[in-house]
mmCIF file of C-alpha atoms in Angstrom:
data_model
loop_
_atom_site.group_PDB
_atom_site.id
_atom_site.type_symbol
_atom_site.label_atom_id
_atom_site.label_comp_id
_atom_site.label_asym_id
_atom_site.label_seq_id
_atom_site.Cartn_x
_atom_site.Cartn_y
_atom_site.Cartn_z
ATOM 1 C CA MET J 1 -18.509 -82.760 -13.383
ATOM 2 C CA SER J 2 -20.280 -78.431 -12.524
ATOM 3 C CA ASP J 3 -20.548 -80.106 -8.962
ATOM 4 C CA ASP J 4 -16.705 -80.624 -9.487
ATOM 5 C CA LEU J 5 -15.983 -77.191 -11.021
ATOM 6 C CA VAL J 6 -18.335 -75.188 -8.611
ATOM 7 C CA LYS J 7 -15.785 -76.773 -5.764
ATOM 8 C CA ILE J 8 -12.821 -76.054 -7.553
ATOM 9 C CA TYR J 9 -13.735 -72.762 -7.921
ATOM 10 C CA HIS J 10 -14.844 -72.379 -4.576
ATOM 11 C CA GLN J 11 -11.806 -73.483 -2.609
ATOM 12 C CA ARG J 12 -9.521 -71.188 -5.811
ATOM 13 C CA LEU J 13 -12.454 -68.560 -4.037
ATOM 14 C CA VAL J 14 -11.345 -68.967 -0.597
ATOM 15 C CA LEU J 15 -7.853 -69.572 -1.102
ATOM 16 C CA ASN J 16 -6.775 -66.184 -2.490
ATOM 17 C CA ILE J 17 -9.010 -64.719 -0.293
ATOM 18 C CA THR J 18 -6.944 -66.306 2.615
ATOM 19 C CA GLU J 19 -3.662 -65.472 0.053
ATOM 20 C CA LYS J 20 -5.012 -61.598 0.142
ATOM 21 C CA LYS J 21 -5.293 -61.399 4.290
ATOM 22 C CA ASN J 22 -2.219 -63.177 4.645
ATOM 23 C CA LYS J 23 -0.327 -61.117 2.694
ATOM 24 C CA GLU J 24 -1.570 -58.196 4.994
ATOM 25 C CA LYS J 25 -1.524 -59.792 8.012
ATOM 26 C CA ASN J 26 2.100 -60.704 6.572
ATOM 27 C CA LEU J 27 3.252 -57.005 5.838
ATOM 28 C CA LYS J 28 2.495 -55.982 9.325
ATOM 29 C CA THR J 29 4.499 -58.530 10.807
ATOM 30 C CA LEU J 30 6.957 -57.166 9.257
ATOM 31 C CA ARG J 31 6.432 -54.035 10.323
ATOM 32 C CA ILE J 32 6.160 -54.390 14.080
ATOM 33 C CA LEU J 33 9.156 -57.593 13.875
ATOM 34 C CA GLY J 34 11.419 -53.653 11.789
ATOM 35 C CA ILE J 35 10.191 -51.808 14.927
ATOM 36 C CA VAL J 36 10.659 -54.317 17.435
ATOM 37 C CA GLU J 37 14.137 -55.734 16.143
ATOM 38 C CA GLY J 38 15.329 -52.294 15.926
ATOM 39 C CA ILE J 39 14.529 -51.877 19.686
ATOM 40 C CA SER J 40 16.432 -54.950 20.226
ATOM 41 C CA TYR J 41 19.101 -53.895 19.024
ATOM 42 C CA LEU J 42 19.359 -50.128 20.548
ATOM 43 C CA THR J 43 19.304 -51.928 23.500
ATOM 44 C CA LEU J 44 21.928 -54.520 22.954
ATOM 45 C CA PHE J 45 24.384 -52.052 21.386
ATOM 46 C CA GLY J 46 23.563 -49.197 23.438
ATOM 47 C CA ILE J 47 22.878 -50.619 27.030
ATOM 48 C CA THR J 48 23.954 -54.009 27.353
ATOM 49 C CA MET J 49 26.928 -54.013 25.454
ATOM 50 C CA PRO J 50 28.865 -51.523 27.712
ATOM 51 C CA LEU J 51 27.067 -52.925 31.069
ATOM 52 C CA LYS J 52 29.308 -56.054 29.646
ATOM 53 C CA TYR J 53 32.254 -54.056 29.181
ATOM 54 C CA MET J 54 32.311 -52.064 31.990
ATOM 55 C CA MET J 55 30.841 -53.519 34.330
ATOM 56 C CA ASP J 56 31.522 -57.053 33.628
ATOM 57 C CA MET J 57 27.633 -57.970 33.419
ATOM 58 C CA LYS J 58 27.688 -60.398 31.459
ATOM 59 C CA GLU J 59 23.760 -61.534 31.730
ATOM 60 C CA PRO J 60 21.096 -59.165 30.149
ATOM 61 C CA ASN J 61 24.111 -59.244 26.754
ATOM 62 C CA TYR J 62 23.608 -62.512 26.939
ATOM 63 C CA VAL J 63 19.286 -62.441 27.516
ATOM 64 C CA VAL J 64 19.135 -59.692 25.599
ATOM 65 C CA GLY J 65 21.282 -60.698 22.869
ATOM 66 C CA LEU J 66 19.638 -63.877 21.676
ATOM 67 C CA ILE J 67 16.320 -62.210 21.645
ATOM 68 C CA HIS J 68 17.635 -59.621 18.917
ATOM 69 C CA GLY J 69 18.970 -62.779 16.982
ATOM 70 C CA ILE J 70 15.255 -64.746 17.108
ATOM 71 C CA LEU J 71 14.497 -60.944 15.939
ATOM 72 C CA PHE J 72 16.598 -60.156 13.359
ATOM 73 C CA VAL J 73 15.939 -64.319 12.424
ATOM 74 C CA ALA J 74 12.761 -63.527 12.130
ATOM 75 C CA TYR J 75 12.293 -60.348 10.201
ATOM 76 C CA VAL J 76 14.831 -61.939 7.433
ATOM 77 C CA PHE J 77 12.343 -64.960 7.279
ATOM 78 C CA TRP J 78 9.368 -62.167 7.488
ATOM 79 C CA THR J 79 11.517 -60.253 4.149
ATOM 80 C CA PHE J 80 11.590 -62.104 1.931
ATOM 81 C CA LEU J 81 7.753 -63.717 2.676
ATOM 82 C CA VAL J 82 6.987 -59.501 2.353
ATOM 83 C CA HIS J 83 9.235 -59.237 -1.625
ATOM 84 C CA ARG J 84 7.542 -62.341 -3.019
ATOM 85 C CA GLN J 85 3.657 -61.693 -1.766
ATOM 86 C CA TYR J 86 3.887 -57.935 -2.971
ATOM 87 C CA LYS J 87 6.812 -58.861 -6.259
ATOM 88 C CA LEU J 88 8.801 -55.743 -4.165
ATOM 89 C CA LYS J 89 11.797 -54.831 -6.746
ATOM 90 C CA THR J 90 15.148 -56.576 -5.421
ATOM 91 C CA ASN J 91 16.516 -53.442 -3.931
ATOM 92 C CA LYS J 92 14.021 -52.097 -2.072
ATOM 93 C CA SER J 93 14.145 -56.012 -0.229
ATOM 94 C CA LEU J 94 17.594 -54.844 -0.367
ATOM 95 C CA LEU J 95 17.449 -52.072 1.340
ATOM 96 C CA LEU J 96 15.000 -53.813 4.710
ATOM 97 C CA LEU J 97 17.822 -56.779 4.871
ATOM 98 C CA ILE J 98 20.327 -54.064 5.545
ATOM 99 C CA SER J 99 18.132 -51.715 7.193
ATOM 100 C CA SER J 100 18.556 -54.784 10.062
ATOM 101 C CA LEU J 101 21.702 -53.813 10.560
ATOM 102 C CA LEU J 102 22.456 -50.567 10.216
ATOM 103 C CA PRO J 103 21.290 -48.322 13.996
ATOM 104 C CA PHE J 104 17.592 -46.855 13.756
ATOM 105 C CA GLY J 105 17.726 -48.728 9.913
ATOM 106 C CA THR J 106 14.296 -51.067 10.226
ATOM 107 C CA PHE J 107 13.121 -47.507 11.853
ATOM 108 C CA VAL J 108 13.792 -45.406 8.268
ATOM 109 C CA THR J 109 12.690 -48.497 5.798
ATOM 110 C CA ASP J 110 9.226 -48.941 7.840
ATOM 111 C CA ALA J 111 8.264 -45.731 7.305
ATOM 112 C CA LYS J 112 10.203 -44.850 3.525
ATOM 113 C CA ILE J 113 9.029 -48.187 2.925
ATOM 114 C CA LEU J 114 6.986 -50.050 3.948
ATOM 115 C CA LYS J 115 4.389 -47.609 6.001
ATOM 116 C CA PRO J 116 4.019 -46.662 1.551
ATOM 117 C CA LEU J 117 3.151 -50.495 0.667
ATOM 118 C CA GLU J 118 1.029 -50.666 3.507
ATOM 119 C CA ALA J 119 -1.346 -47.705 2.398
ATOM 120 C CA LYS J 120 -1.765 -48.849 -1.513
ATOM 121 C CA LYS J 121 -3.739 -51.830 -1.189
#
């Protein structure tokens, strides 16, 4: 019976260590996604949209739009993940989500919300 308890304790200890590493990794991933998603947003609206409508070049807009869409979905997913793991207040998580819809928004929320959160560890 005591061997079973030791195994259970060991499994929980390993799980807690793994969760902490995953928690930190997920925050770092969200920060990187925010920066890359912000760059793709600016590229999409600042470069490829004018190319599409002013020079009738549709391909760059399609490619960057596709990449931006994938990054946006990943950013939203990781925001919910970090919200749950760090027990963020709902208003902070909403700010993170809304910031992804605004030019330079993810850069601001990275500096104001995510970077201080990473420093607390």
